[in-house]
Amino acid sequence: MAPRLVFLATLLLFCLALVSSDVEIEDQQKLVTRGANRRLLPFMDCGRLCKVRCSLHSRPNLCSRACGTCCVRCKCVPPGTSGNREMCGTCYTDMTTHGNRTKCP
């Protein structure tokens, strides 16, 4: 009877360890579904990325708001505090305001 209980307890602990490791893997892969076609998109922290992008801007609040809009729509924020806009493609470079000026910083 005792060996059977030890075996069941060991089996239970083993299964519990496998389940908890699967949960950790799922937490690391944050995927978000958006839009009508429901594709899986990697999660982007637009606030943090735009804060870095607009840190040296003369009007950081305006820059952060425009950068946030561009990040949500284009799923990209260029590296650095200025320039490198081409790295995000035409979505980022071709977006304009109502006054026909470039929107994305």
Short mmCIF file of N, CA and C in Angstrom, two decimals:
data_model
loop_
_atom_site.label_atom_id
_atom_site.label_comp_id
_atom_site.label_asym_id
_atom_site.label_seq_id
_atom_site.Cartn_x
_atom_site.Cartn_y
_atom_site.Cartn_z
N MET A 1 0.82 -1.19 0.00
CA MET A 1 0.00 0.00 0.00
C MET A 1 0.87 1.26 0.00
N ALA A 2 1.93 1.27 0.83
CA ALA A 2 2.80 2.45 0.94
C ALA A 2 3.52 2.72 -0.38
N PRO A 3 4.07 1.71 -1.09
CA PRO A 3 4.74 2.01 -2.37
C PRO A 3 3.77 2.58 -3.40
N ARG A 4 2.53 2.11 -3.36
CA ARG A 4 1.54 2.62 -4.30
C ARG A 4 1.25 4.10 -4.04
N LEU A 5 1.16 4.52 -2.76
CA LEU A 5 0.92 5.93 -2.42
C LEU A 5 2.12 6.80 -2.82
N VAL A 6 3.33 6.28 -2.59
CA VAL A 6 4.53 7.03 -2.98
C VAL A 6 4.56 7.21 -4.49
N PHE A 7 4.22 6.17 -5.25
CA PHE A 7 4.19 6.24 -6.70
C PHE A 7 3.15 7.26 -7.18
N LEU A 8 1.95 7.25 -6.60
CA LEU A 8 0.90 8.19 -6.99
C LEU A 8 1.28 9.62 -6.64
N ALA A 9 1.90 9.82 -5.49
CA ALA A 9 2.33 11.16 -5.09
C ALA A 9 3.41 11.69 -6.04
N THR A 10 4.35 10.83 -6.41
CA THR A 10 5.41 11.21 -7.35
C THR A 10 4.82 11.55 -8.72
N LEU A 11 3.89 10.74 -9.18
CA LEU A 11 3.24 10.98 -10.46
C LEU A 11 2.47 12.30 -10.45
N LEU A 12 1.77 12.58 -9.35
CA LEU A 12 1.03 13.82 -9.23
C LEU A 12 1.97 15.03 -9.26
N LEU A 13 3.07 14.98 -8.54
CA LEU A 13 4.03 16.09 -8.54
C LEU A 13 4.66 16.28 -9.91
N PHE A 14 4.94 15.20 -10.61
CA PHE A 14 5.51 15.29 -11.95
C PHE A 14 4.54 15.98 -12.92
N CYS A 15 3.27 15.59 -12.87
CA CYS A 15 2.26 16.19 -13.75
C CYS A 15 2.06 17.66 -13.41
N LEU A 16 2.07 17.99 -12.14
CA LEU A 16 1.91 19.37 -11.71
C LEU A 16 3.07 20.23 -12.20
N ALA A 17 4.28 19.70 -12.18
CA ALA A 17 5.45 20.43 -12.66
C ALA A 17 5.34 20.69 -14.16
N LEU A 18 4.84 19.73 -14.92
CA LEU A 18 4.69 19.91 -16.37
C LEU A 18 3.66 20.99 -16.68
N VAL A 19 2.56 21.00 -15.96
CA VAL A 19 1.51 21.99 -16.21
C VAL A 19 2.00 23.39 -15.87
N SER A 20 2.71 23.55 -14.76
CA SER A 20 3.19 24.88 -14.38
C SER A 20 4.23 25.40 -15.37
N SER A 21 5.05 24.54 -15.96
CA SER A 21 6.03 25.01 -16.94
C SER A 21 5.34 25.44 -18.24
N ASP A 22 4.23 24.81 -18.60
CA ASP A 22 3.48 25.21 -19.79
C ASP A 22 2.87 26.60 -19.60
N VAL A 23 2.42 26.93 -18.41
CA VAL A 23 1.84 28.23 -18.13
C VAL A 23 2.90 29.32 -18.29
N GLU A 24 4.13 29.08 -17.84
CA GLU A 24 5.20 30.06 -17.98
C GLU A 24 5.51 30.32 -19.45
N ILE A 25 5.49 29.31 -20.28
CA ILE A 25 5.76 29.48 -21.71
C ILE A 25 4.66 30.33 -22.35
N GLU A 26 3.41 30.10 -21.99
CA GLU A 26 2.31 30.88 -22.56
C GLU A 26 2.39 32.34 -22.13
N ASP A 27 2.86 32.64 -20.90
CA ASP A 27 2.98 34.01 -20.44
C ASP A 27 4.05 34.76 -21.22
N GLN A 28 5.10 34.09 -21.67
CA GLN A 28 6.17 34.74 -22.40
C GLN A 28 5.75 35.10 -23.82
N GLN A 29 4.81 34.42 -24.40
CA GLN A 29 4.38 34.67 -25.77
C GLN A 29 3.06 35.41 -25.75
N LYS A 30 3.11 36.72 -25.50
CA LYS A 30 1.89 37.51 -25.46
C LYS A 30 1.46 37.82 -26.89
N LEU A 31 0.34 37.30 -27.29
CA LEU A 31 -0.17 37.55 -28.63
C LEU A 31 -1.54 38.21 -28.51
N VAL A 32 -1.80 39.14 -29.37
CA VAL A 32 -3.02 39.92 -29.34
C VAL A 32 -3.76 39.70 -30.65
N THR A 33 -5.07 39.54 -30.58
CA THR A 33 -5.85 39.44 -31.81
C THR A 33 -6.58 40.75 -32.01
N ARG A 34 -6.49 41.28 -33.23
CA ARG A 34 -7.15 42.54 -33.55
C ARG A 34 -7.71 42.49 -34.96
N GLY A 35 -8.66 43.36 -35.23
CA GLY A 35 -9.17 43.52 -36.56
C GLY A 35 -10.17 42.44 -36.95
N ALA A 36 -10.72 42.63 -38.15
CA ALA A 36 -11.75 41.71 -38.62
C ALA A 36 -11.17 40.36 -39.02
N ASN A 37 -9.91 40.33 -39.48
CA ASN A 37 -9.36 39.06 -39.94
C ASN A 37 -8.74 38.24 -38.81
N ARG A 38 -8.64 38.79 -37.61
CA ARG A 38 -8.22 38.06 -36.40
C ARG A 38 -6.88 37.36 -36.54
N ARG A 39 -5.91 38.04 -37.10
CA ARG A 39 -4.56 37.48 -37.15
C ARG A 39 -3.91 37.66 -35.79
N LEU A 40 -2.98 36.79 -35.45
CA LEU A 40 -2.26 36.91 -34.20
C LEU A 40 -1.10 37.88 -34.40
N LEU A 41 -1.04 38.90 -33.56
CA LEU A 41 0.00 39.90 -33.67
C LEU A 41 0.82 39.92 -32.38
N PRO A 42 2.12 40.12 -32.48
CA PRO A 42 2.92 40.22 -31.26
C PRO A 42 2.56 41.51 -30.52
N PHE A 43 2.57 41.45 -29.22
CA PHE A 43 2.23 42.61 -28.40
C PHE A 43 3.36 43.63 -28.46
N MET A 44 3.02 44.91 -28.69
CA MET A 44 4.00 45.98 -28.70
C MET A 44 3.63 46.97 -27.61
N ASP A 45 4.60 47.37 -26.82
CA ASP A 45 4.39 48.37 -25.78
C ASP A 45 4.62 49.74 -26.41
N CYS A 46 3.60 50.26 -27.08
CA CYS A 46 3.74 51.53 -27.81
C CYS A 46 4.09 52.68 -26.88
N GLY A 47 3.54 52.69 -25.67
CA GLY A 47 3.82 53.78 -24.74
C GLY A 47 5.30 53.88 -24.40
N ARG A 48 5.91 52.75 -24.10
CA ARG A 48 7.33 52.74 -23.74
C ARG A 48 8.19 53.10 -24.94
N LEU A 49 7.88 52.52 -26.11
CA LEU A 49 8.66 52.79 -27.31
C LEU A 49 8.56 54.26 -27.72
N CYS A 50 7.36 54.83 -27.63
CA CYS A 50 7.17 56.23 -28.02
C CYS A 50 7.79 57.18 -27.00
N LYS A 51 7.84 56.79 -25.74
CA LYS A 51 8.48 57.62 -24.73
C LYS A 51 9.97 57.77 -25.05
N VAL A 52 10.60 56.67 -25.47
CA VAL A 52 12.01 56.72 -25.87
C VAL A 52 12.16 57.55 -27.15
N ARG A 53 11.28 57.32 -28.11
CA ARG A 53 11.35 58.01 -29.41
C ARG A 53 11.20 59.52 -29.24
N CYS A 54 10.33 59.96 -28.34
CA CYS A 54 10.02 61.38 -28.18
C CYS A 54 10.75 62.04 -27.01
N SER A 55 11.73 61.37 -26.44
CA SER A 55 12.39 61.89 -25.24
C SER A 55 13.11 63.22 -25.48
N LEU A 56 13.65 63.45 -26.67
CA LEU A 56 14.38 64.68 -26.96
C LEU A 56 13.58 65.67 -27.80
N HIS A 57 12.32 65.39 -28.05
CA HIS A 57 11.48 66.25 -28.89
C HIS A 57 11.17 67.55 -28.16
N SER A 58 10.99 68.65 -28.92
CA SER A 58 10.68 69.94 -28.29
C SER A 58 9.28 69.95 -27.70
N ARG A 59 8.37 69.14 -28.26
CA ARG A 59 7.00 69.03 -27.72
C ARG A 59 6.71 67.55 -27.47
N PRO A 60 7.20 67.01 -26.34
CA PRO A 60 7.11 65.56 -26.10
C PRO A 60 5.69 65.02 -26.02
N ASN A 61 4.73 65.79 -25.49
CA ASN A 61 3.35 65.29 -25.40
C ASN A 61 2.73 65.13 -26.78
N LEU A 62 2.91 66.12 -27.63
CA LEU A 62 2.39 66.05 -29.00
C LEU A 62 3.06 64.91 -29.77
N CYS A 63 4.36 64.79 -29.60
CA CYS A 63 5.11 63.73 -30.27
C CYS A 63 4.63 62.35 -29.80
N SER A 64 4.42 62.18 -28.49
CA SER A 64 3.98 60.89 -27.96
C SER A 64 2.60 60.51 -28.47
N ARG A 65 1.71 61.49 -28.58
CA ARG A 65 0.36 61.21 -29.08
C ARG A 65 0.39 60.77 -30.55
N ALA A 66 1.17 61.48 -31.37
CA ALA A 66 1.27 61.12 -32.79
C ALA A 66 1.99 59.78 -32.94
N CYS A 67 3.03 59.57 -32.16
CA CYS A 67 3.79 58.32 -32.23
C CYS A 67 2.91 57.14 -31.82
N GLY A 68 2.08 57.33 -30.80
CA GLY A 68 1.18 56.27 -30.35
C GLY A 68 0.20 55.86 -31.43
N THR A 69 -0.35 56.85 -32.13
CA THR A 69 -1.28 56.57 -33.22
C THR A 69 -0.58 55.79 -34.33
N CYS A 70 0.62 56.21 -34.69
CA CYS A 70 1.37 55.53 -35.75
C CYS A 70 1.77 54.12 -35.32
N CYS A 71 2.11 53.95 -34.05
CA CYS A 71 2.51 52.63 -33.55
C CYS A 71 1.34 51.66 -33.61
N VAL A 72 0.16 52.11 -33.21
CA VAL A 72 -1.01 51.23 -33.22
C VAL A 72 -1.38 50.85 -34.65
N ARG A 73 -1.35 51.81 -35.55
CA ARG A 73 -1.74 51.54 -36.93
C ARG A 73 -0.70 50.73 -37.71
N CYS A 74 0.58 51.05 -37.52
CA CYS A 74 1.65 50.44 -38.33
C CYS A 74 2.38 49.32 -37.61
N LYS A 75 2.14 49.15 -36.31
CA LYS A 75 2.80 48.11 -35.50
C LYS A 75 4.32 48.25 -35.54
N CYS A 76 4.80 49.51 -35.51
CA CYS A 76 6.24 49.74 -35.59
C CYS A 76 6.57 51.12 -35.04
N VAL A 77 7.71 51.23 -34.36
CA VAL A 77 8.28 52.52 -33.95
C VAL A 77 9.76 52.45 -34.32
N PRO A 78 10.24 53.43 -35.11
CA PRO A 78 11.64 53.39 -35.52
C PRO A 78 12.58 53.54 -34.32
N PRO A 79 13.78 52.97 -34.40
CA PRO A 79 14.73 53.10 -33.30
C PRO A 79 15.31 54.51 -33.24
N GLY A 80 15.76 54.91 -32.08
CA GLY A 80 16.39 56.22 -31.92
C GLY A 80 15.38 57.31 -31.63
N THR A 81 15.89 58.54 -31.50
CA THR A 81 15.02 59.66 -31.17
C THR A 81 14.59 60.45 -32.39
N SER A 82 15.23 60.24 -33.53
CA SER A 82 14.79 60.90 -34.77
C SER A 82 15.36 60.12 -35.96
N GLY A 83 14.79 60.38 -37.13
CA GLY A 83 15.24 59.69 -38.34
C GLY A 83 14.83 58.23 -38.35
N ASN A 84 15.40 57.45 -39.20
CA ASN A 84 15.16 56.01 -39.34
C ASN A 84 13.71 55.65 -39.66
N ARG A 85 12.93 56.59 -40.17
CA ARG A 85 11.50 56.33 -40.42
C ARG A 85 11.30 55.25 -41.47
N GLU A 86 12.24 55.11 -42.39
CA GLU A 86 12.11 54.13 -43.47
C GLU A 86 12.12 52.70 -42.95
N MET A 87 12.63 52.48 -41.75
CA MET A 87 12.69 51.13 -41.19
C MET A 87 11.31 50.57 -40.90
N CYS A 88 10.30 51.45 -40.78
CA CYS A 88 8.94 50.99 -40.50
C CYS A 88 8.10 50.86 -41.77
N GLY A 89 8.64 51.16 -42.91
CA GLY A 89 7.91 50.96 -44.16
C GLY A 89 7.02 52.11 -44.55
N THR A 90 6.24 51.89 -45.59
CA THR A 90 5.42 52.96 -46.15
C THR A 90 4.26 53.35 -45.25
N CYS A 91 3.78 52.45 -44.44
CA CYS A 91 2.69 52.79 -43.52
C CYS A 91 3.12 53.95 -42.64
N TYR A 92 4.31 53.89 -42.10
CA TYR A 92 4.82 54.91 -41.18
C TYR A 92 5.22 56.17 -41.92
N THR A 93 5.86 56.05 -43.07
CA THR A 93 6.37 57.23 -43.78
C THR A 93 5.29 57.97 -44.55
N ASP A 94 4.23 57.29 -45.00
CA ASP A 94 3.22 57.94 -45.84
C ASP A 94 2.03 58.48 -45.07
N MET A 95 1.95 58.25 -43.77
CA MET A 95 0.80 58.75 -43.01
C MET A 95 0.93 60.26 -42.84
N THR A 96 -0.16 60.99 -43.16
CA THR A 96 -0.13 62.45 -43.08
C THR A 96 -1.28 62.98 -42.24
N THR A 97 -1.14 64.24 -41.82
CA THR A 97 -2.19 64.92 -41.07
C THR A 97 -3.19 65.53 -42.05
N HIS A 98 -4.22 66.17 -41.50
CA HIS A 98 -5.20 66.84 -42.38
C HIS A 98 -4.54 67.99 -43.16
N GLY A 99 -3.48 68.56 -42.60
CA GLY A 99 -2.74 69.62 -43.28
C GLY A 99 -1.70 69.11 -44.25
N ASN A 100 -1.73 67.83 -44.54
CA ASN A 100 -0.84 67.16 -45.50
C ASN A 100 0.63 67.21 -45.06
N ARG A 101 0.87 67.20 -43.74
CA ARG A 101 2.22 67.12 -43.21
C ARG A 101 2.43 65.71 -42.67
N THR A 102 3.68 65.28 -42.58
CA THR A 102 3.95 63.93 -42.08
C THR A 102 3.47 63.83 -40.62
N LYS A 103 2.78 62.74 -40.32
CA LYS A 103 2.20 62.56 -39.00
C LYS A 103 3.17 61.91 -38.02
N CYS A 104 3.88 60.90 -38.48
CA CYS A 104 4.66 60.07 -37.57
C CYS A 104 6.04 60.67 -37.32
N PRO A 105 6.41 60.80 -36.04
CA PRO A 105 7.72 61.40 -35.71
C PRO A 105 8.87 60.44 -35.98
#
